[in-house]
Amino acid sequence: MRCPPSIRPALAGLALFLGAASAHAGEVRIVDHPRLGGFATIQAAVDAASDGDVLLVGGGTYGGFAIDGKALWVIEAPGSSVRVTGTVTVRNLAAGQAVVLEGMHLDAGDGPGLRLDANAGNVRVQDARIDGGWVPTTLGSGEPGILATASQRVILVGCLVQGKDAAWLPGYYG
């Protein structure tokens, strides 16, 4: 795949960092809504990815996605604004695996912004905004920003996490 000139410097720096940080450097997969010939959705890139891959996400709005038993980095491209409208799920990480989510706005709509389930490995979320959803048809149906079960190694750095509740009105969070 041909790399667009606007993100080549970021990829070069990222490749140097990853090479120093890991003995197994995975592939860098480009997600750009769908202009640049990479993957049109984050889920398609996750499905094609292998352990250790980096998904560099260009600006745009994407649907929710699930990472199941894969060690991945999902990173907002420098200078981009990425919004994910739907729950992001990370589940079934083995003890030696890690998922890094960096720089995105996770806005669930009708569920938790981030769902973590059965992870023996590490999950790191950095410089992200995570909003739980709200379903207007049912009183008391607000959702948490993060719902974590059986996931003890979770690190949040520079994140804003907000849930919603039945008292939620546009612009006001419970």
Short mmCIF file of N, CA, C and O in Angstrom, two decimals, residues 11-140:
data_model
loop_
_atom_site.label_atom_id
_atom_site.label_comp_id
_atom_site.label_asym_id
_atom_site.label_seq_id
_atom_site.Cartn_x
_atom_site.Cartn_y
_atom_site.Cartn_z
N LEU A 11 4.84 8.06 10.53
CA LEU A 11 5.12 6.63 10.45
C LEU A 11 6.59 6.33 10.71
O LEU A 11 6.92 5.35 11.37
N ALA A 12 7.47 7.17 10.20
CA ALA A 12 8.91 6.96 10.42
C ALA A 12 9.24 7.03 11.91
O ALA A 12 9.94 6.18 12.45
N GLY A 13 8.71 8.04 12.58
CA GLY A 13 8.94 8.17 14.02
C GLY A 13 8.33 7.04 14.80
O GLY A 13 8.92 6.50 15.73
N LEU A 14 7.13 6.65 14.41
CA LEU A 14 6.45 5.54 15.07
C LEU A 14 7.22 4.24 14.88
O LEU A 14 7.38 3.45 15.80
N ALA A 15 7.72 4.01 13.69
CA ALA A 15 8.48 2.79 13.41
C ALA A 15 9.76 2.74 14.25
O ALA A 15 10.12 1.69 14.78
N LEU A 16 10.44 3.88 14.40
CA LEU A 16 11.63 3.92 15.25
C LEU A 16 11.29 3.60 16.69
O LEU A 16 11.97 2.84 17.37
N PHE A 17 10.19 4.20 17.19
CA PHE A 17 9.77 3.96 18.56
C PHE A 17 9.42 2.49 18.78
O PHE A 17 9.84 1.87 19.73
N LEU A 18 8.64 1.95 17.87
CA LEU A 18 8.22 0.56 18.02
C LEU A 18 9.39 -0.39 17.90
O LEU A 18 9.44 -1.40 18.59
N GLY A 19 10.32 -0.09 17.03
CA GLY A 19 11.51 -0.94 16.88
C GLY A 19 12.32 -0.98 18.15
O GLY A 19 12.84 -2.02 18.54
N ALA A 20 12.39 0.15 18.84
CA ALA A 20 13.13 0.19 20.10
C ALA A 20 12.36 -0.45 21.23
O ALA A 20 12.94 -0.98 22.17
N ALA A 21 11.03 -0.41 21.15
CA ALA A 21 10.20 -0.89 22.26
C ALA A 21 9.89 -2.38 22.18
O ALA A 21 9.45 -2.96 23.16
N SER A 22 10.07 -3.00 21.04
CA SER A 22 9.62 -4.37 20.90
C SER A 22 10.55 -5.17 20.00
O SER A 22 11.00 -4.69 18.98
N ALA A 23 10.82 -6.40 20.41
CA ALA A 23 11.63 -7.26 19.56
C ALA A 23 10.86 -7.69 18.33
O ALA A 23 11.43 -7.95 17.29
N HIS A 24 9.54 -7.77 18.45
CA HIS A 24 8.69 -8.14 17.32
C HIS A 24 7.94 -6.90 16.86
O HIS A 24 6.99 -6.48 17.50
N ALA A 25 8.40 -6.29 15.78
CA ALA A 25 7.70 -5.14 15.25
C ALA A 25 6.68 -5.62 14.24
O ALA A 25 7.01 -6.28 13.27
N GLY A 26 5.42 -5.31 14.48
CA GLY A 26 4.36 -5.69 13.56
C GLY A 26 4.26 -4.71 12.41
O GLY A 26 5.05 -3.80 12.26
N GLU A 27 3.25 -4.92 11.60
CA GLU A 27 2.99 -4.04 10.47
C GLU A 27 2.24 -2.80 10.92
O GLU A 27 1.54 -2.81 11.93
N VAL A 28 2.38 -1.72 10.15
CA VAL A 28 1.58 -0.53 10.35
C VAL A 28 0.47 -0.57 9.32
O VAL A 28 0.72 -0.67 8.12
N ARG A 29 -0.76 -0.53 9.78
CA ARG A 29 -1.92 -0.56 8.89
C ARG A 29 -2.61 0.79 8.97
O ARG A 29 -2.85 1.31 10.05
N ILE A 30 -2.91 1.35 7.82
CA ILE A 30 -3.50 2.68 7.73
C ILE A 30 -5.02 2.55 7.66
O ILE A 30 -5.55 1.80 6.87
N VAL A 31 -5.70 3.32 8.52
CA VAL A 31 -7.15 3.41 8.47
C VAL A 31 -7.46 4.86 8.15
O VAL A 31 -7.13 5.75 8.92
N ASP A 32 -8.03 5.10 7.01
CA ASP A 32 -8.37 6.47 6.66
C ASP A 32 -9.66 6.48 5.87
O ASP A 32 -9.74 5.94 4.80
N HIS A 33 -10.58 7.03 6.32
CA HIS A 33 -11.99 7.04 5.97
C HIS A 33 -12.24 7.55 4.57
O HIS A 33 -12.29 8.75 4.44
N PRO A 34 -12.43 6.85 3.57
CA PRO A 34 -11.68 5.80 2.91
C PRO A 34 -10.75 6.39 1.84
O PRO A 34 -10.49 5.77 0.83
N ARG A 35 -10.29 7.58 2.04
CA ARG A 35 -9.61 8.36 1.01
C ARG A 35 -8.28 7.78 0.53
O ARG A 35 -7.96 7.89 -0.65
N LEU A 36 -7.48 7.25 1.41
CA LEU A 36 -6.07 7.02 1.06
C LEU A 36 -5.73 5.58 0.69
O LEU A 36 -4.58 5.22 0.62
N GLY A 37 -6.71 4.76 0.45
CA GLY A 37 -6.43 3.41 0.00
C GLY A 37 -6.13 2.42 1.10
O GLY A 37 -5.82 1.27 0.82
N GLY A 38 -6.21 2.84 2.34
CA GLY A 38 -6.04 1.90 3.45
C GLY A 38 -7.37 1.25 3.76
O GLY A 38 -8.22 1.08 2.89
N PHE A 39 -7.57 0.90 5.00
CA PHE A 39 -8.83 0.30 5.43
C PHE A 39 -9.86 1.40 5.65
O PHE A 39 -9.54 2.46 6.17
N ALA A 40 -11.10 1.15 5.27
CA ALA A 40 -12.15 2.14 5.43
C ALA A 40 -12.70 2.17 6.85
O ALA A 40 -13.24 3.17 7.29
N THR A 41 -12.56 1.03 7.59
CA THR A 41 -13.07 0.96 8.96
C THR A 41 -11.98 0.45 9.89
O THR A 41 -11.08 -0.29 9.46
N ILE A 42 -12.09 0.82 11.14
CA ILE A 42 -11.14 0.31 12.13
C ILE A 42 -11.34 -1.19 12.30
O ILE A 42 -10.37 -1.95 12.39
N GLN A 43 -12.59 -1.66 12.29
CA GLN A 43 -12.85 -3.08 12.46
C GLN A 43 -12.21 -3.90 11.35
O GLN A 43 -11.64 -4.97 11.61
N ALA A 44 -12.24 -3.42 10.11
CA ALA A 44 -11.60 -4.16 9.01
C ALA A 44 -10.10 -4.26 9.23
O ALA A 44 -9.49 -5.31 8.97
N ALA A 45 -9.48 -3.21 9.74
CA ALA A 45 -8.04 -3.24 10.03
C ALA A 45 -7.75 -4.18 11.19
O ALA A 45 -6.76 -4.92 11.17
N VAL A 46 -8.59 -4.17 12.23
CA VAL A 46 -8.42 -5.08 13.37
C VAL A 46 -8.51 -6.53 12.88
O VAL A 46 -7.70 -7.37 13.25
N ASP A 47 -9.50 -6.82 12.05
CA ASP A 47 -9.69 -8.18 11.55
C ASP A 47 -8.49 -8.66 10.74
O ASP A 47 -8.11 -9.83 10.80
N ALA A 48 -7.84 -7.76 10.00
CA ALA A 48 -6.70 -8.12 9.16
C ALA A 48 -5.38 -8.13 9.94
O ALA A 48 -4.38 -8.67 9.46
N ALA A 49 -5.38 -7.56 11.13
CA ALA A 49 -4.15 -7.37 11.90
C ALA A 49 -3.69 -8.65 12.59
O ALA A 49 -4.48 -9.56 12.86
N SER A 50 -2.39 -8.67 12.88
CA SER A 50 -1.77 -9.73 13.68
C SER A 50 -1.22 -9.12 14.96
O SER A 50 -1.07 -7.90 15.06
N ASP A 51 -0.88 -9.97 15.94
CA ASP A 51 -0.28 -9.48 17.18
C ASP A 51 0.88 -8.54 16.88
O ASP A 51 1.73 -8.84 16.04
N GLY A 52 0.90 -7.40 17.58
CA GLY A 52 1.99 -6.45 17.45
C GLY A 52 1.80 -5.40 16.38
O GLY A 52 2.61 -4.49 16.25
N ASP A 53 0.72 -5.47 15.61
CA ASP A 53 0.49 -4.48 14.56
C ASP A 53 0.04 -3.16 15.15
O ASP A 53 -0.51 -3.08 16.25
N VAL A 54 0.27 -2.10 14.38
CA VAL A 54 -0.16 -0.75 14.72
C VAL A 54 -1.19 -0.32 13.70
O VAL A 54 -0.97 -0.43 12.49
N LEU A 55 -2.33 0.18 14.19
CA LEU A 55 -3.35 0.74 13.32
C LEU A 55 -3.30 2.25 13.48
O LEU A 55 -3.60 2.77 14.55
N LEU A 56 -2.89 2.94 12.45
CA LEU A 56 -2.79 4.40 12.45
C LEU A 56 -4.06 4.93 11.81
O LEU A 56 -4.30 4.73 10.62
N VAL A 57 -4.89 5.60 12.61
CA VAL A 57 -6.23 5.99 12.18
C VAL A 57 -6.25 7.47 11.80
O VAL A 57 -5.94 8.34 12.62
N GLY A 58 -6.60 7.74 10.54
CA GLY A 58 -6.74 9.11 10.06
C GLY A 58 -8.04 9.73 10.54
O GLY A 58 -8.96 9.04 10.98
N GLY A 59 -8.13 11.05 10.44
CA GLY A 59 -9.28 11.78 10.93
C GLY A 59 -10.59 11.32 10.31
O GLY A 59 -10.65 10.94 9.15
N GLY A 60 -11.65 11.35 11.11
CA GLY A 60 -12.97 10.98 10.63
C GLY A 60 -13.79 10.37 11.74
O GLY A 60 -13.37 10.27 12.89
N THR A 61 -14.99 9.95 11.37
CA THR A 61 -15.90 9.28 12.30
C THR A 61 -16.03 7.83 11.87
O THR A 61 -16.27 7.55 10.70
N TYR A 62 -15.85 6.93 12.82
CA TYR A 62 -15.84 5.49 12.56
C TYR A 62 -16.82 4.80 13.49
O TYR A 62 -17.14 5.31 14.57
N GLY A 63 -17.24 3.60 13.12
CA GLY A 63 -18.10 2.80 13.98
C GLY A 63 -17.30 2.13 15.08
O GLY A 63 -16.07 2.07 15.03
N GLY A 64 -18.01 1.61 16.08
CA GLY A 64 -17.36 0.88 17.15
C GLY A 64 -16.64 -0.35 16.60
O GLY A 64 -16.86 -0.77 15.46
N PHE A 65 -15.75 -0.90 17.41
CA PHE A 65 -14.98 -2.06 16.97
C PHE A 65 -14.62 -2.92 18.16
O PHE A 65 -14.71 -2.48 19.31
N ALA A 66 -14.22 -4.16 17.87
CA ALA A 66 -13.86 -5.12 18.92
C ALA A 66 -12.50 -5.72 18.61
O ALA A 66 -12.23 -6.12 17.49
N ILE A 67 -11.65 -5.77 19.65
CA ILE A 67 -10.35 -6.44 19.57
C ILE A 67 -10.47 -7.67 20.46
O ILE A 67 -10.71 -7.56 21.66
N ASP A 68 -10.30 -8.84 19.87
CA ASP A 68 -10.50 -10.09 20.59
C ASP A 68 -9.23 -10.93 20.56
O ASP A 68 -8.89 -11.53 19.54
N GLY A 69 -8.47 -10.91 21.67
CA GLY A 69 -7.29 -11.76 21.79
C GLY A 69 -6.12 -11.36 20.93
O GLY A 69 -5.29 -12.21 20.60
N LYS A 70 -6.00 -10.08 20.56
CA LYS A 70 -4.87 -9.60 19.76
C LYS A 70 -4.19 -8.44 20.47
O LYS A 70 -4.86 -7.57 21.03
N ALA A 71 -2.85 -8.43 20.42
CA ALA A 71 -2.08 -7.31 20.95
C ALA A 71 -1.94 -6.28 19.83
O ALA A 71 -1.30 -6.54 18.82
N LEU A 72 -2.58 -5.12 20.00
CA LEU A 72 -2.58 -4.09 18.96
C LEU A 72 -2.40 -2.71 19.56
O LEU A 72 -2.73 -2.48 20.72
N TRP A 73 -1.90 -1.80 18.75
CA TRP A 73 -1.90 -0.38 19.05
C TRP A 73 -2.87 0.26 18.08
O TRP A 73 -2.72 0.11 16.86
N VAL A 74 -3.84 1.00 18.57
CA VAL A 74 -4.78 1.74 17.73
C VAL A 74 -4.57 3.21 18.07
O VAL A 74 -4.91 3.65 19.17
N ILE A 75 -3.98 3.94 17.13
CA ILE A 75 -3.48 5.28 17.42
C ILE A 75 -4.06 6.30 16.43
O ILE A 75 -4.04 6.07 15.22
N GLU A 76 -4.53 7.40 16.96
CA GLU A 76 -4.97 8.52 16.13
C GLU A 76 -3.75 9.13 15.43
O GLU A 76 -2.74 9.40 16.06
N ALA A 77 -3.84 9.33 14.11
CA ALA A 77 -2.73 9.92 13.36
C ALA A 77 -2.49 11.34 13.85
O ALA A 77 -3.43 12.07 14.20
N PRO A 78 -1.23 11.77 13.89
CA PRO A 78 -0.91 13.13 14.34
C PRO A 78 -1.68 14.17 13.52
O PRO A 78 -1.80 14.06 12.30
N GLY A 79 -2.24 15.15 14.22
CA GLY A 79 -2.98 16.22 13.57
C GLY A 79 -4.38 15.83 13.16
O GLY A 79 -5.08 16.61 12.51
N SER A 80 -4.83 14.65 13.52
CA SER A 80 -6.16 14.17 13.14
C SER A 80 -7.12 14.28 14.31
O SER A 80 -6.72 14.42 15.46
N SER A 81 -8.39 14.16 13.99
CA SER A 81 -9.43 14.07 15.01
C SER A 81 -10.26 12.85 14.69
O SER A 81 -10.90 12.78 13.63
N VAL A 82 -10.24 11.86 15.58
CA VAL A 82 -10.92 10.60 15.36
C VAL A 82 -12.05 10.45 16.38
O VAL A 82 -11.82 10.56 17.58
N ARG A 83 -13.24 10.19 15.88
CA ARG A 83 -14.40 9.94 16.74
C ARG A 83 -14.95 8.56 16.41
O ARG A 83 -15.18 8.24 15.25
N VAL A 84 -15.14 7.75 17.44
CA VAL A 84 -15.69 6.41 17.28
C VAL A 84 -17.09 6.44 17.89
O VAL A 84 -17.25 6.67 19.08
N THR A 85 -18.10 6.22 17.04
CA THR A 85 -19.49 6.25 17.51
C THR A 85 -19.99 4.81 17.64
O THR A 85 -20.47 4.23 16.70
N GLY A 86 -19.83 4.28 18.81
CA GLY A 86 -20.18 2.90 19.11
C GLY A 86 -19.20 2.39 20.14
O GLY A 86 -18.13 2.96 20.33
N THR A 87 -19.55 1.34 20.82
CA THR A 87 -18.70 0.79 21.87
C THR A 87 -17.43 0.19 21.29
O THR A 87 -17.46 -0.49 20.26
N VAL A 88 -16.31 0.45 21.96
CA VAL A 88 -15.04 -0.22 21.65
C VAL A 88 -14.87 -1.31 22.70
O VAL A 88 -14.95 -1.05 23.90
N THR A 89 -14.66 -2.55 22.23
CA THR A 89 -14.53 -3.69 23.13
C THR A 89 -13.14 -4.30 23.00
O THR A 89 -12.67 -4.53 21.89
N VAL A 90 -12.50 -4.56 24.14
CA VAL A 90 -11.24 -5.29 24.19
C VAL A 90 -11.48 -6.49 25.10
O VAL A 90 -11.85 -6.32 26.26
N ARG A 91 -11.25 -7.70 24.56
CA ARG A 91 -11.54 -8.89 25.35
C ARG A 91 -10.54 -10.01 25.05
O ARG A 91 -9.91 -10.03 24.00
N ASN A 92 -10.42 -10.89 26.02
CA ASN A 92 -9.66 -12.14 25.88
C ASN A 92 -8.17 -11.93 25.61
O ASN A 92 -7.55 -12.72 24.89
N LEU A 93 -7.56 -10.90 26.19
CA LEU A 93 -6.11 -10.74 26.05
C LEU A 93 -5.40 -11.74 26.95
O LEU A 93 -5.74 -11.87 28.13
N ALA A 94 -4.42 -12.42 26.41
CA ALA A 94 -3.60 -13.33 27.21
C ALA A 94 -2.62 -12.53 28.05
O ALA A 94 -2.39 -11.33 27.82
N ALA A 95 -1.98 -13.18 29.02
CA ALA A 95 -1.10 -12.51 29.98
C ALA A 95 0.01 -11.71 29.31
O ALA A 95 0.39 -10.65 29.80
N GLY A 96 0.55 -12.12 28.21
CA GLY A 96 1.64 -11.40 27.57
C GLY A 96 1.21 -10.36 26.54
O GLY A 96 2.04 -9.72 25.93
N GLN A 97 -0.08 -10.18 26.35
CA GLN A 97 -0.58 -9.27 25.33
C GLN A 97 -0.96 -7.91 25.91
O GLN A 97 -1.30 -7.80 27.09
N ALA A 98 -0.91 -6.88 25.05
CA ALA A 98 -1.32 -5.54 25.45
C ALA A 98 -2.03 -4.86 24.29
O ALA A 98 -1.68 -5.06 23.13
N VAL A 99 -3.02 -4.05 24.64
CA VAL A 99 -3.69 -3.19 23.68
C VAL A 99 -3.48 -1.76 24.13
O VAL A 99 -3.63 -1.44 25.31
N VAL A 100 -3.12 -0.89 23.18
CA VAL A 100 -2.97 0.54 23.44
C VAL A 100 -3.96 1.27 22.54
O VAL A 100 -3.99 1.07 21.33
N LEU A 101 -4.80 2.11 23.16
CA LEU A 101 -5.72 2.98 22.43
C LEU A 101 -5.28 4.41 22.73
O LEU A 101 -5.21 4.79 23.90
N GLU A 102 -5.00 5.18 21.69
CA GLU A 102 -4.45 6.51 21.95
C GLU A 102 -5.11 7.57 21.08
O GLU A 102 -5.21 7.45 19.86
N GLY A 103 -5.57 8.64 21.77
CA GLY A 103 -5.95 9.89 21.12
C GLY A 103 -7.32 9.96 20.48
O GLY A 103 -7.59 10.86 19.71
N MET A 104 -8.22 9.06 20.77
CA MET A 104 -9.51 9.07 20.11
C MET A 104 -10.63 9.53 21.05
O MET A 104 -10.46 9.55 22.25
N HIS A 105 -11.77 9.87 20.47
CA HIS A 105 -12.97 10.16 21.23
C HIS A 105 -13.91 8.99 21.03
O HIS A 105 -14.40 8.76 19.92
N LEU A 106 -14.13 8.23 22.08
CA LEU A 106 -15.02 7.07 22.04
C LEU A 106 -16.38 7.51 22.56
O LEU A 106 -16.53 7.81 23.75
N ASP A 107 -17.35 7.57 21.69
CA ASP A 107 -18.68 8.09 22.02
C ASP A 107 -19.70 7.01 21.71
O ASP A 107 -20.15 6.85 20.58
N ALA A 108 -20.09 6.26 22.74
CA ALA A 108 -20.84 5.02 22.54
C ALA A 108 -22.20 5.19 21.89
O ALA A 108 -22.61 4.36 21.11
N GLY A 109 -22.91 6.20 22.23
CA GLY A 109 -24.27 6.33 21.73
C GLY A 109 -25.27 5.60 22.61
O GLY A 109 -26.09 6.22 23.25
N ASP A 110 -25.19 4.24 22.68
CA ASP A 110 -26.18 3.51 23.46
C ASP A 110 -25.57 2.38 24.31
O ASP A 110 -26.26 1.45 24.67
N GLY A 111 -24.32 2.47 24.66
CA GLY A 111 -23.67 1.48 25.50
C GLY A 111 -22.49 2.14 26.21
O GLY A 111 -22.32 3.34 26.14
N PRO A 112 -21.65 1.36 26.87
CA PRO A 112 -20.44 1.94 27.44
C PRO A 112 -19.49 2.38 26.32
O PRO A 112 -19.47 1.78 25.25
N GLY A 113 -18.74 3.42 26.57
CA GLY A 113 -17.78 3.87 25.56
C GLY A 113 -16.69 2.84 25.33
O GLY A 113 -16.27 2.60 24.20
N LEU A 114 -16.22 2.22 26.41
CA LEU A 114 -15.17 1.20 26.34
C LEU A 114 -15.60 0.03 27.21
O LEU A 114 -15.90 0.19 28.39
N ARG A 115 -15.61 -1.16 26.61
CA ARG A 115 -15.96 -2.38 27.34
C ARG A 115 -14.72 -3.27 27.37
O ARG A 115 -14.14 -3.58 26.33
N LEU A 116 -14.32 -3.67 28.58
CA LEU A 116 -13.15 -4.54 28.77
C LEU A 116 -13.63 -5.81 29.44
O LEU A 116 -14.29 -5.75 30.48
N ASP A 117 -13.28 -6.98 28.86
CA ASP A 117 -13.80 -8.22 29.41
C ASP A 117 -12.77 -9.34 29.28
O ASP A 117 -12.22 -9.57 28.20
N ALA A 118 -12.50 -10.01 30.41
CA ALA A 118 -11.65 -11.21 30.46
C ALA A 118 -10.26 -10.97 29.90
O ALA A 118 -9.77 -11.71 29.05
N ASN A 119 -9.62 -9.92 30.38
CA ASN A 119 -8.27 -9.57 29.91
C ASN A 119 -7.23 -9.87 30.98
O ASN A 119 -7.21 -9.22 32.02
N ALA A 120 -6.36 -10.84 30.72
CA ALA A 120 -5.23 -11.11 31.61
C ALA A 120 -4.07 -10.20 31.25
O ALA A 120 -3.16 -9.99 32.05
N GLY A 121 -4.06 -9.65 30.04
CA GLY A 121 -3.02 -8.74 29.58
C GLY A 121 -3.34 -7.30 29.96
O GLY A 121 -4.27 -7.02 30.72
N ASN A 122 -2.56 -6.38 29.42
CA ASN A 122 -2.67 -4.96 29.74
C ASN A 122 -3.49 -4.20 28.71
O ASN A 122 -3.38 -4.46 27.51
N VAL A 123 -4.26 -3.23 29.20
CA VAL A 123 -4.97 -2.29 28.33
C VAL A 123 -4.56 -0.90 28.77
O VAL A 123 -4.71 -0.55 29.94
N ARG A 124 -4.02 -0.12 27.83
CA ARG A 124 -3.61 1.26 28.12
C ARG A 124 -4.39 2.18 27.21
O ARG A 124 -4.40 2.01 25.99
N VAL A 125 -5.05 3.17 27.81
CA VAL A 125 -5.79 4.18 27.06
C VAL A 125 -5.16 5.52 27.39
O VAL A 125 -5.02 5.88 28.56
N GLN A 126 -4.76 6.25 26.35
CA GLN A 126 -4.03 7.50 26.57
C GLN A 126 -4.63 8.62 25.74
O GLN A 126 -4.97 8.44 24.57
N ASP A 127 -4.72 9.80 26.37
CA ASP A 127 -5.17 11.02 25.69
C ASP A 127 -6.47 10.81 24.93
O ASP A 127 -6.60 11.19 23.76
N ALA A 128 -7.44 10.19 25.60
CA ALA A 128 -8.71 9.88 24.96
C ALA A 128 -9.86 10.48 25.76
O ALA A 128 -9.74 10.76 26.95
N ARG A 129 -10.97 10.66 25.07
CA ARG A 129 -12.23 11.03 25.73
C ARG A 129 -13.15 9.83 25.54
O ARG A 129 -13.31 9.32 24.43
N ILE A 130 -13.77 9.39 26.64
CA ILE A 130 -14.62 8.20 26.61
C ILE A 130 -15.98 8.56 27.20
O ILE A 130 -16.06 8.89 28.38
N ASP A 131 -17.01 8.51 26.37
CA ASP A 131 -18.36 8.85 26.82
C ASP A 131 -19.26 7.62 26.77
O ASP A 131 -19.32 6.94 25.74
N GLY A 132 -19.95 7.36 27.86
CA GLY A 132 -20.96 6.32 27.87
C GLY A 132 -22.19 6.80 27.13
O GLY A 132 -22.38 7.99 26.89
N GLY A 133 -23.04 5.88 26.78
CA GLY A 133 -24.23 6.21 25.99
C GLY A 133 -25.47 6.41 26.84
O GLY A 133 -25.49 6.18 28.03
N TRP A 134 -26.52 6.79 26.17
CA TRP A 134 -27.80 7.02 26.81
C TRP A 134 -28.89 6.62 25.83
O TRP A 134 -28.87 7.00 24.66
N VAL A 135 -29.84 5.85 26.30
CA VAL A 135 -30.96 5.42 25.47
C VAL A 135 -32.19 6.20 25.94
O VAL A 135 -32.66 5.98 27.05
N PRO A 136 -32.72 7.11 25.12
CA PRO A 136 -33.80 7.99 25.59
C PRO A 136 -35.14 7.29 25.81
O PRO A 136 -36.03 7.88 26.38
N THR A 137 -35.29 6.04 25.41
CA THR A 137 -36.58 5.37 25.52
C THR A 137 -36.82 4.74 26.88
O THR A 137 -37.94 4.36 27.18
N THR A 138 -35.80 4.62 27.72
CA THR A 138 -35.95 3.92 29.00
C THR A 138 -35.38 4.78 30.12
O THR A 138 -34.23 5.16 30.08
N LEU A 139 -36.19 5.05 31.12
CA LEU A 139 -35.72 5.82 32.27
C LEU A 139 -34.64 5.04 33.00
O LEU A 139 -34.76 3.84 33.24
N GLY A 140 -33.54 5.71 33.35
CA GLY A 140 -32.46 5.08 34.10
C GLY A 140 -31.57 4.21 33.24
O GLY A 140 -30.93 3.30 33.75
#
